mmCIF file of C-alpha atoms and ligand atoms in Angstrom:
data_model
loop_
_atom_site.group_PDB
_atom_site.id
_atom_site.type_symbol
_atom_site.label_atom_id
_atom_site.label_comp_id
_atom_site.label_asym_id
_atom_site.label_seq_id
_atom_site.Cartn_x
_atom_site.Cartn_y
_atom_site.Cartn_z
ATOM 1 C CA MET A 330 -2.736 -190.389 91.265
ATOM 2 C CA LYS A 331 -6.155 -191.783 90.747
ATOM 3 C CA ILE A 332 -8.109 -190.445 87.818
ATOM 4 C CA ILE A 333 -11.775 -191.168 87.733
ATOM 5 C CA LYS A 334 -13.905 -189.739 84.959
ATOM 6 C CA PHE A 335 -17.431 -188.569 85.539
ATOM 7 C CA LEU A 336 -19.787 -186.794 83.404
ATOM 8 C CA ILE A 337 -20.779 -183.781 85.231
ATOM 9 C CA ILE A 338 -23.451 -181.444 84.241
ATOM 10 C CA ASN A 339 -24.544 -180.107 87.585
ATOM 11 C CA THR A 340 -22.468 -179.060 90.677
ATOM 12 C CA LEU A 341 -20.477 -180.488 93.357
ATOM 13 C CA CYS A 342 -21.509 -179.823 96.879
ATOM 14 C CA LEU A 343 -20.805 -181.100 100.302
ATOM 15 C CA PHE A 344 -23.397 -182.081 102.777
ATOM 16 C CA VAL A 345 -23.359 -183.837 106.133
ATOM 17 C CA MET A 346 -25.199 -187.071 106.562
ATOM 18 C CA GLY A 347 -26.387 -188.670 109.737
ATOM 19 C CA LYS A 348 -28.750 -187.469 112.412
ATOM 20 C CA SER A 349 -28.523 -187.931 116.069
ATOM 21 C CA HIS A 350 -31.014 -190.265 117.635
ATOM 22 C CA PRO A 351 -33.941 -188.466 119.299
ATOM 23 C CA LEU A 352 -33.592 -187.958 122.990
ATOM 24 C CA GLN A 353 -35.093 -191.055 124.635
ATOM 25 C CA ALA A 354 -37.434 -190.848 127.597
ATOM 26 C CA GLN A 355 -35.159 -192.174 130.225
ATOM 27 C CA ASN A 356 -33.281 -190.882 133.217
ATOM 28 C CA LYS A 357 -29.881 -190.622 131.609
ATOM 29 C CA ARG A 358 -29.596 -187.703 129.254
ATOM 30 C CA GLU A 359 -28.243 -188.491 125.896
ATOM 31 C CA ALA A 360 -26.130 -186.246 123.726
ATOM 32 C CA LYS A 361 -27.871 -184.797 120.849
ATOM 33 C CA ALA A 362 -26.999 -182.434 117.928
ATOM 34 C CA HIS A 363 -28.141 -178.843 118.123
ATOM 35 C CA ASN A 364 -27.905 -176.915 114.945
ATOM 36 C CA LYS A 365 -28.329 -173.423 113.558
ATOM 37 C CA VAL A 366 -28.155 -172.308 109.950
ATOM 38 C CA LEU A 367 -27.760 -168.700 109.075
ATOM 39 C CA LYS A 368 -26.167 -166.183 106.672
ATOM 40 C CA LEU A 369 -22.861 -164.695 107.824
ATOM 41 C CA MET A 370 -19.987 -163.258 105.799
ATOM 42 C CA GLY A 371 -22.323 -163.279 102.773
ATOM 43 C CA SER A 372 -22.499 -167.085 102.925
ATOM 44 C CA ARG A 373 -24.462 -169.906 104.388
ATOM 45 C CA PHE A 374 -23.132 -170.937 107.753
ATOM 46 C CA GLU A 375 -24.069 -173.987 109.746
ATOM 47 C CA VAL A 376 -23.129 -174.450 113.344
ATOM 48 C CA THR A 377 -23.695 -177.728 115.174
ATOM 49 C CA ALA A 378 -23.002 -178.528 118.725
ATOM 50 C CA VAL A 379 -23.289 -182.123 120.162
ATOM 51 C CA SER A 380 -24.176 -182.164 123.818
ATOM 52 C CA GLU A 381 -26.426 -183.700 126.331
ATOM 53 C CA ASN A 382 -26.783 -180.184 127.911
ATOM 54 C CA ASP A 383 -29.147 -178.181 125.699
ATOM 55 C CA SER A 384 -28.530 -174.806 127.289
ATOM 56 C CA LEU A 385 -24.724 -175.184 127.068
ATOM 57 C CA ALA A 386 -25.095 -176.288 123.439
ATOM 58 C CA TRP A 387 -27.111 -173.133 122.530
ATOM 59 C CA GLN A 388 -24.762 -170.902 124.517
ATOM 60 C CA ALA A 389 -21.881 -172.283 122.497
ATOM 61 C CA ILE A 390 -23.654 -171.879 119.140
ATOM 62 C CA ASN A 391 -24.514 -168.275 119.957
ATOM 63 C CA ALA A 392 -20.949 -167.563 121.146
ATOM 64 C CA ALA A 393 -19.652 -169.054 117.899
ATOM 65 C CA ILE A 394 -21.909 -166.808 115.864
ATOM 66 C CA ASP A 395 -20.863 -163.748 117.905
ATOM 67 C CA GLU A 396 -17.204 -164.752 117.173
ATOM 68 C CA ILE A 397 -17.787 -164.979 113.405
ATOM 69 C CA THR A 398 -19.627 -161.602 113.366
ATOM 70 C CA ARG A 399 -16.722 -160.026 115.222
ATOM 71 C CA ILE A 400 -14.162 -161.461 112.807
ATOM 72 C CA GLU A 401 -16.244 -160.243 109.833
ATOM 73 C CA ARG A 402 -16.127 -156.698 111.223
ATOM 74 C CA LEU A 403 -12.401 -156.860 111.583
ATOM 75 C CA ILE A 404 -11.493 -158.415 108.168
ATOM 76 C CA SER A 405 -14.128 -157.303 105.804
ATOM 77 C CA SER A 406 -12.903 -155.137 102.878
ATOM 78 C CA TRP A 407 -16.527 -154.117 102.109
ATOM 79 C CA ASP A 408 -17.223 -152.674 105.609
ATOM 80 C CA THR A 409 -15.749 -149.122 105.534
ATOM 81 C CA LYS A 410 -15.336 -149.233 109.291
ATOM 82 C CA SER A 411 -13.176 -152.309 109.407
ATOM 83 C CA GLN A 412 -9.467 -152.195 110.060
ATOM 84 C CA THR A 413 -8.805 -153.889 106.688
ATOM 85 C CA SER A 414 -10.630 -150.953 104.888
ATOM 86 C CA ALA A 415 -8.400 -148.522 106.836
ATOM 87 C CA VAL A 416 -5.329 -150.316 105.598
ATOM 88 C CA ASN A 417 -6.639 -150.219 102.063
ATOM 89 C CA ARG A 418 -7.512 -146.473 102.266
ATOM 90 C CA GLN A 419 -3.969 -145.647 103.265
ATOM 91 C CA ALA A 420 -2.396 -147.692 100.303
ATOM 92 C CA GLY A 421 0.628 -145.828 99.019
ATOM 93 C CA ILE A 422 0.223 -143.212 101.771
ATOM 94 C CA LYS A 423 1.133 -144.563 105.170
ATOM 95 C CA ALA A 424 1.377 -147.571 107.419
ATOM 96 C CA VAL A 425 -1.663 -148.483 109.618
ATOM 97 C CA GLN A 426 -1.564 -149.997 113.030
ATOM 98 C CA VAL A 427 -3.879 -152.928 113.348
ATOM 99 C CA ASP A 428 -4.916 -155.533 115.979
ATOM 100 C CA GLU A 429 -2.591 -158.400 116.624
ATOM 101 C CA GLU A 430 -5.274 -160.743 115.289
ATOM 102 C CA LEU A 431 -5.469 -159.012 111.859
ATOM 103 C CA PHE A 432 -1.717 -158.655 111.751
ATOM 104 C CA ARG A 433 -1.209 -162.361 112.275
ATOM 105 C CA LEU A 434 -3.905 -163.274 109.650
ATOM 106 C CA ILE A 435 -2.022 -161.103 107.085
ATOM 107 C CA ALA A 436 1.323 -162.660 108.168
ATOM 108 C CA ARG A 437 -0.170 -166.199 107.608
ATOM 109 C CA SER A 438 -1.606 -165.094 104.259
ATOM 110 C CA LEU A 439 1.826 -163.981 103.180
ATOM 111 C CA LYS A 440 3.247 -167.399 104.218
ATOM 112 C CA VAL A 441 0.745 -169.043 101.895
ATOM 113 C CA SER A 442 1.748 -166.688 99.062
ATOM 114 C CA LYS A 443 5.332 -167.798 99.483
ATOM 115 C CA LEU A 444 4.418 -171.444 99.589
ATOM 116 C CA THR A 445 2.319 -171.118 96.451
ATOM 117 C CA ASP A 446 4.742 -168.842 94.640
ATOM 118 C CA GLY A 447 2.219 -166.072 94.628
ATOM 119 C CA ALA A 448 -0.779 -168.132 93.344
ATOM 120 C CA PHE A 449 -2.523 -167.115 96.580
ATOM 121 C CA ASP A 450 -2.294 -163.375 97.046
ATOM 122 C CA ILE A 451 -4.570 -161.214 99.248
ATOM 123 C CA SER A 452 -3.661 -158.188 97.210
ATOM 124 C CA PHE A 453 -5.590 -159.727 94.271
ATOM 125 C CA ALA A 454 -8.323 -157.430 95.549
ATOM 126 C CA SER A 455 -7.061 -154.353 93.598
ATOM 127 C CA ILE A 456 -8.740 -156.012 90.635
ATOM 128 C CA ASP A 457 -12.026 -156.787 92.246
ATOM 129 C CA LYS A 458 -13.808 -153.881 90.606
ATOM 130 C CA ILE A 459 -12.987 -155.097 87.135
ATOM 131 C CA TRP A 460 -14.346 -158.688 87.320
ATOM 132 C CA LYS A 461 -17.869 -159.362 88.484
ATOM 133 C CA PHE A 462 -19.081 -162.857 88.939
ATOM 134 C CA ASP A 463 -22.744 -162.098 89.761
ATOM 135 C CA GLY A 464 -23.996 -162.490 86.183
ATOM 136 C CA SER A 465 -23.784 -158.730 85.459
ATOM 137 C CA MET A 466 -20.817 -158.796 83.050
ATOM 138 C CA GLU A 467 -21.575 -158.794 79.377
ATOM 139 C CA LYS A 468 -18.177 -158.416 77.798
ATOM 140 C CA MET A 469 -14.616 -159.069 78.695
ATOM 141 C CA PRO A 470 -12.933 -156.051 80.454
ATOM 142 C CA HIS A 471 -10.496 -154.096 78.370
ATOM 143 C CA GLU A 472 -7.010 -155.482 78.550
ATOM 144 C CA ASP A 473 -5.523 -152.045 79.453
ATOM 145 C CA LYS A 474 -7.717 -151.917 82.478
ATOM 146 C CA ILE A 475 -6.581 -155.418 83.520
ATOM 147 C CA ALA A 476 -2.947 -154.564 82.949
ATOM 148 C CA ALA A 477 -3.272 -151.418 85.055
ATOM 149 C CA SER A 478 -4.864 -153.351 87.945
ATOM 150 C CA VAL A 479 -2.530 -156.309 87.825
ATOM 151 C CA ALA A 480 0.413 -154.067 88.261
ATOM 152 C CA LYS A 481 -0.875 -153.387 91.751
ATOM 153 C CA ILE A 482 -1.075 -157.046 92.786
ATOM 154 C CA ASN A 483 1.991 -158.299 94.577
ATOM 155 C CA TYR A 484 2.080 -159.701 98.077
ATOM 156 C CA GLU A 485 5.699 -158.574 98.369
ATOM 157 C CA ASN A 486 4.409 -154.997 98.484
ATOM 158 C CA ILE A 487 2.477 -155.720 101.687
ATOM 159 C CA LEU A 488 4.851 -154.586 104.344
ATOM 160 C CA LEU A 489 4.469 -155.682 107.960
ATOM 161 C CA ASN A 490 6.225 -154.093 110.906
ATOM 162 C CA GLU A 491 6.315 -156.703 113.633
ATOM 163 C CA ASP A 492 7.280 -154.197 116.404
ATOM 164 C CA LYS A 493 4.746 -151.522 115.593
ATOM 165 C CA LYS A 494 2.076 -154.058 114.325
ATOM 166 C CA THR A 495 1.568 -151.884 111.202
ATOM 167 C CA VAL A 496 0.606 -152.770 107.691
ATOM 168 C CA PHE A 497 1.627 -150.766 104.671
ATOM 169 C CA LEU A 498 0.449 -151.362 101.173
ATOM 170 C CA ARG A 499 3.344 -149.955 99.221
ATOM 171 C CA LYS A 500 1.525 -148.911 95.981
ATOM 172 C CA GLN A 501 -1.308 -146.495 95.630
ATOM 173 C CA GLY A 502 -4.502 -148.297 94.579
ATOM 174 C CA MET A 503 -3.428 -151.480 96.216
ATOM 175 C CA LYS A 504 -6.090 -153.413 98.187
ATOM 176 C CA ILE A 505 -6.211 -156.583 100.308
ATOM 177 C CA GLY A 506 -9.218 -158.939 100.749
ATOM 178 C CA PHE A 507 -9.666 -162.117 102.689
ATOM 179 C CA GLY A 508 -12.238 -163.830 100.518
ATOM 180 C CA ALA A 509 -10.076 -166.851 100.122
ATOM 181 C CA ILE A 510 -9.023 -167.432 103.689
ATOM 182 C CA GLY A 511 -11.379 -165.474 105.990
ATOM 183 C CA LYS A 512 -14.155 -168.144 106.139
ATOM 184 C CA GLY A 513 -11.641 -170.841 107.020
ATOM 185 C CA TYR A 514 -10.305 -168.656 109.843
ATOM 186 C CA ALA A 515 -13.733 -167.969 111.057
ATOM 187 C CA ALA A 516 -14.597 -171.730 111.084
ATOM 188 C CA ASN A 517 -11.441 -172.374 113.062
ATOM 189 C CA ARG A 518 -12.274 -169.661 115.655
ATOM 190 C CA ALA A 519 -15.929 -170.739 115.948
ATOM 191 C CA LYS A 520 -14.709 -174.295 116.759
ATOM 192 C CA GLN A 521 -12.222 -173.007 119.310
ATOM 193 C CA VAL A 522 -14.881 -170.832 121.012
ATOM 194 C CA MET A 523 -17.234 -173.804 121.252
ATOM 195 C CA GLN A 524 -14.431 -176.121 122.545
ATOM 196 C CA ALA A 525 -13.462 -173.612 125.167
ATOM 197 C CA LEU A 526 -17.102 -173.761 126.445
ATOM 198 C CA GLY A 527 -16.859 -177.434 126.763
ATOM 199 C CA ILE A 528 -18.428 -178.687 123.561
ATOM 200 C CA LYS A 529 -16.614 -182.000 122.823
ATOM 201 C CA ALA A 530 -18.080 -182.553 119.373
ATOM 202 C CA GLY A 531 -19.334 -180.379 116.715
ATOM 203 C CA LEU A 532 -19.273 -178.973 113.257
ATOM 204 C CA VAL A 533 -18.958 -175.596 111.650
ATOM 205 C CA ASN A 534 -19.672 -175.213 107.941
ATOM 206 C CA ALA A 535 -18.640 -171.777 106.759
ATOM 207 C CA GLY A 536 -20.046 -171.603 103.258
ATOM 208 C CA GLY A 537 -18.415 -174.855 102.145
ATOM 209 C CA ASP A 538 -15.445 -174.489 104.478
ATOM 210 C CA LEU A 539 -16.259 -177.205 107.035
ATOM 211 C CA THR A 540 -14.440 -178.210 110.214
ATOM 212 C CA ALA A 541 -15.633 -181.080 112.482
ATOM 213 C CA TRP A 542 -14.449 -182.401 115.837
ATOM 214 C CA GLY A 543 -15.360 -185.325 118.022
ATOM 215 C CA GLN A 544 -18.120 -187.609 116.806
ATOM 216 C CA GLN A 545 -21.767 -187.495 116.025
ATOM 217 C CA ALA A 546 -24.291 -187.924 118.776
ATOM 218 C CA ASP A 547 -24.593 -191.639 118.022
ATOM 219 C CA GLY A 548 -20.878 -192.100 118.637
ATOM 220 C CA LYS A 549 -20.042 -192.481 114.885
ATOM 221 C CA ASN A 550 -17.561 -190.504 112.927
ATOM 222 C CA TRP A 551 -18.966 -187.519 110.901
ATOM 223 C CA ARG A 552 -19.730 -188.659 107.410
ATOM 224 C CA ILE A 553 -19.317 -186.023 104.890
ATOM 225 C CA ALA A 554 -20.713 -186.682 101.544
ATOM 226 C CA ILE A 555 -19.327 -185.304 98.299
ATOM 227 C CA ALA A 556 -22.443 -185.111 96.161
ATOM 228 C CA ASP A 557 -22.390 -186.397 92.505
ATOM 229 C CA PRO A 558 -22.337 -183.143 90.460
ATOM 230 C CA ASN A 559 -24.578 -184.861 87.937
ATOM 231 C CA ASP A 560 -27.367 -185.043 90.517
ATOM 232 C CA LYS A 561 -27.056 -183.269 93.900
ATOM 233 C CA THR A 562 -29.298 -185.912 95.535
ATOM 234 C CA LYS A 563 -26.697 -188.634 94.730
ATOM 235 C CA VAL A 564 -23.494 -189.180 96.537
ATOM 236 C CA LEU A 565 -20.326 -189.372 94.687
ATOM 237 C CA ALA A 566 -18.061 -190.306 97.618
ATOM 238 C CA TRP A 567 -17.931 -190.401 101.374
ATOM 239 C CA LEU A 568 -15.412 -189.103 103.780
ATOM 240 C CA ALA A 569 -15.547 -190.347 107.360
ATOM 241 C CA ILE A 570 -13.916 -187.773 109.584
ATOM 242 C CA LYS A 571 -13.272 -187.109 113.224
ATOM 243 C CA ASN A 572 -11.073 -184.168 113.676
ATOM 244 C CA THR A 573 -10.458 -182.477 110.347
ATOM 245 C CA ALA A 574 -11.564 -179.812 107.930
ATOM 246 C CA ILE A 575 -13.036 -180.330 104.465
ATOM 247 C CA VAL A 576 -12.950 -177.161 102.344
ATOM 248 C CA THR A 577 -14.426 -176.735 98.973
ATOM 249 C CA SER A 578 -13.887 -173.939 96.594
ATOM 250 C CA GLY A 579 -16.156 -174.147 93.646
ATOM 251 C CA ASP A 580 -16.862 -171.875 90.782
ATOM 252 C CA TYR A 581 -20.227 -173.309 89.862
ATOM 253 C CA GLU A 582 -22.193 -170.444 91.290
ATOM 254 C CA ARG A 583 -19.755 -167.722 90.409
ATOM 255 C CA PHE A 584 -18.185 -167.745 86.973
ATOM 256 C CA VAL A 585 -18.447 -165.909 83.655
ATOM 257 C CA THR A 586 -18.323 -167.292 80.141
ATOM 258 C CA PHE A 587 -16.826 -165.430 77.185
ATOM 259 C CA ASP A 588 -16.576 -166.986 73.695
ATOM 260 C CA GLY A 589 -17.522 -170.391 75.198
ATOM 261 C CA LYS A 590 -14.715 -170.202 77.757
ATOM 262 C CA ARG A 591 -15.539 -170.662 81.387
ATOM 263 C CA TYR A 592 -13.742 -168.221 83.836
ATOM 264 C CA ALA A 593 -13.763 -168.962 87.514
ATOM 265 C CA HIS A 594 -14.185 -166.370 90.294
ATOM 266 C CA ILE A 595 -10.614 -166.735 91.362
ATOM 267 C CA ILE A 596 -7.991 -164.396 89.832
ATOM 268 C CA ASN A 597 -4.609 -165.415 88.637
ATOM 269 C CA PRO A 598 -2.426 -162.760 90.329
ATOM 270 C CA ARG A 599 0.143 -162.930 87.514
ATOM 271 C CA THR A 600 -2.265 -162.239 84.606
ATOM 272 C CA GLY A 601 -5.148 -160.530 86.247
ATOM 273 C CA TYR A 602 -7.485 -162.944 84.411
ATOM 274 C CA PRO A 603 -9.765 -165.380 86.199
ATOM 275 C CA THR A 604 -8.586 -168.949 86.317
ATOM 276 C CA THR A 605 -9.801 -171.600 83.752
ATOM 277 C CA GLY A 606 -9.673 -175.331 83.702
ATOM 278 C CA ILE A 607 -10.993 -176.249 87.139
ATOM 279 C CA LYS A 608 -14.632 -176.308 88.379
ATOM 280 C CA SER A 609 -14.061 -177.232 91.985
ATOM 281 C CA VAL A 610 -11.329 -178.058 94.523
ATOM 282 C CA THR A 611 -11.880 -179.907 97.826
ATOM 283 C CA ILE A 612 -8.985 -179.906 100.325
ATOM 284 C CA VAL A 613 -8.960 -182.230 103.347
ATOM 285 C CA CYS A 614 -6.616 -181.163 106.091
ATOM 286 C CA PRO A 615 -6.648 -180.541 109.896
ATOM 287 C CA ASP A 616 -6.949 -176.790 109.634
ATOM 288 C CA ALA A 617 -9.881 -175.005 107.944
ATOM 289 C CA GLU A 618 -7.882 -171.779 107.287
ATOM 290 C CA ILE A 619 -5.104 -173.567 105.534
ATOM 291 C CA GLY A 620 -7.583 -175.683 103.604
ATOM 292 C CA ASP A 621 -9.373 -172.557 102.510
ATOM 293 C CA ALA A 622 -6.283 -170.846 101.274
ATOM 294 C CA LEU A 623 -4.981 -174.040 99.597
ATOM 295 C CA ALA A 624 -8.253 -174.700 97.802
ATOM 296 C CA THR A 625 -8.109 -171.268 96.195
ATOM 297 C CA SER A 626 -4.358 -171.769 95.430
ATOM 298 C CA VAL A 627 -4.976 -175.021 93.632
ATOM 299 C CA PHE A 628 -7.422 -173.209 91.280
ATOM 300 C CA VAL A 629 -4.681 -170.861 90.281
ATOM 301 C CA LEU A 630 -1.889 -173.360 90.023
ATOM 302 C CA GLY A 631 -4.030 -175.612 87.894
ATOM 303 C CA GLU A 632 -4.524 -179.331 88.103
ATOM 304 C CA LYS A 633 -0.936 -180.512 87.578
ATOM 305 C CA ALA A 634 0.981 -178.059 89.677
ATOM 306 C CA GLY A 635 -1.801 -177.960 92.262
ATOM 307 C CA LEU A 636 -1.680 -181.777 92.795
ATOM 308 C CA SER A 637 2.057 -181.698 92.908
ATOM 309 C CA LEU A 638 1.997 -179.034 95.682
ATOM 310 C CA ILE A 639 -0.597 -180.952 97.703
ATOM 311 C CA ASN A 640 1.271 -184.219 97.382
ATOM 312 C CA GLN A 641 4.281 -182.542 99.060
ATOM 313 C CA LEU A 642 2.269 -181.399 101.982
ATOM 314 C CA LYS A 643 1.923 -183.877 104.871
ATOM 315 C CA GLY A 644 -1.616 -184.475 106.009
ATOM 316 C CA VAL A 645 -3.205 -182.482 103.238
ATOM 317 C CA GLU A 646 -5.300 -184.151 100.520
ATOM 318 C CA CYS A 647 -7.121 -182.833 97.553
ATOM 319 C CA LEU A 648 -9.926 -183.661 95.073
ATOM 320 C CA ILE A 649 -10.278 -181.663 91.840
ATOM 321 C CA ILE A 650 -13.089 -181.555 89.242
ATOM 322 C CA THR A 651 -11.808 -180.210 86.005
ATOM 323 C CA ASP A 652 -13.758 -178.246 83.366
ATOM 324 C CA GLU A 653 -13.828 -181.601 81.404
ATOM 325 C CA ASN A 654 -15.642 -183.175 84.354
ATOM 326 C CA GLU A 655 -12.656 -185.342 85.311
ATOM 327 C CA VAL A 656 -12.185 -186.069 89.029
ATOM 328 C CA LYS A 657 -8.526 -186.114 90.099
ATOM 329 C CA THR A 658 -7.215 -186.755 93.588
ATOM 330 C CA SER A 659 -4.001 -186.429 95.507
ATOM 331 C CA GLU A 660 -2.035 -189.541 96.257
ATOM 332 C CA ASN A 661 -3.388 -190.466 99.713
ATOM 333 C CA LEU A 662 -7.031 -189.286 99.663
ATOM 334 C CA GLU A 663 -9.139 -191.951 101.237
ATOM 335 C CA LEU A 664 -12.595 -191.885 99.747
ATOM 336 C CA ASN A 665 -15.322 -194.447 100.053
ATOM 337 C CA TYR A 666 -17.030 -194.576 96.655
ATOM 338 C CA LEU A 667 -20.489 -195.738 96.573
HETATM 339 P P1 AMP B 1589 -12.589 -169.363 97.726
HETATM 340 O O1 AMP B 1589 -14.088 -169.510 97.518
HETATM 341 O O2 AMP B 1589 -12.057 -169.708 99.117
HETATM 342 O O3 AMP B 1589 -11.756 -170.029 96.669
HETATM 343 O O4 AMP B 1589 -12.258 -167.830 97.627
HETATM 344 C C1 AMP B 1589 -12.558 -167.069 96.518
HETATM 345 C C2 AMP B 1589 -12.426 -165.649 96.832
HETATM 346 O O5 AMP B 1589 -11.032 -165.398 97.061
HETATM 347 C C3 AMP B 1589 -12.742 -164.735 95.605
HETATM 348 O O6 AMP B 1589 -14.202 -164.456 95.577
HETATM 349 C C4 AMP B 1589 -11.930 -163.534 95.928
HETATM 350 O O7 AMP B 1589 -12.599 -162.761 96.965
HETATM 351 C C5 AMP B 1589 -10.663 -164.126 96.509
HETATM 352 N N1 AMP B 1589 -9.473 -164.364 95.543
HETATM 353 C C6 AMP B 1589 -9.607 -164.432 94.233
HETATM 354 N N2 AMP B 1589 -8.498 -164.760 93.667
HETATM 355 C C7 AMP B 1589 -7.584 -164.820 94.672
HETATM 356 C C8 AMP B 1589 -6.188 -165.125 94.828
HETATM 357 N N3 AMP B 1589 -5.472 -165.405 93.710
HETATM 358 N N4 AMP B 1589 -5.616 -165.175 95.981
HETATM 359 C C9 AMP B 1589 -6.311 -164.825 97.081
HETATM 360 N N5 AMP B 1589 -7.579 -164.588 97.057
HETATM 361 C C10 AMP B 1589 -8.260 -164.623 95.915
HETATM 362 MG MG1 MG B 1590 -10.294 -170.449 99.773
#
């Protein structure tokens, strides 16, 4: 394990470098990058299609946006009309039939829960009224309130019936939410939709959950910069990628501080308290959804157990920035430091 120490006072962020060459005045049409930035799922999304065919590229970008919007309607736990909200309303009462797509997403979420021994748990959401990470919290919630809510968190109480495609939350007051996996899933689907339309290269950045395929318009690999948290305009390290996802879960915008201790926006399902010790986790792996879920899991597991898990997973790498501003990486992460 490599340990590199940096003094970090600002934030870590990812950005993509490299622009396509402008279309040159010649008969042969050259591929160029078409790009749209917009707010979806409450986050900043960026959708890029590389193609020599302008109308195809825009058709694909719009199809990707429609797909993300559709997914949001299905999985949002804020939207009272979503199937997820219907499942939550019937907690402790009855099983609810859902679309195959939502059923499978829940089944995959439960797999991650098993893999991480419950660090990742979509039923964390029964506590989401207690903790607020928008700057509105002035004091620590009462421990009785936390204890009452944490009793409702347990992925083993999410019961799936494969034949009937139903979901039953066993305890009253239970609630599921896809905040830690939904954007990764949406990024994957947006990519698939664009590929199905014939886009050979592109990039989807779903609020820090980024997936890229093919190469940039100039034929080079995508170069993803990890910015120096001391100074966002400086690059800490580079990752040159072709077909992979890079997912960052960071608490720098959403955290609370009580008695000088920093609490991240991710809940430890065992304690009901937000996690401490880590500022940011970046996962590199082929699949944005898995990367998304694992980034959140590493926050809960903490630096040591988190890296140990990632080092056991083939094709998955990780970079952690701790509260002490140390940068720690998994065994095989290949970064180009500047
Ligand atoms: P991410 O930015 O991907 O790490 O996701 C953070 C979001 O995941 C939070 O804002 C919550 O909506 C949700 N979340 C918090 N704690 C957990 C947890 N232990 N397991 C699953 N989801 C969580
Ligand atoms: Mg996540």
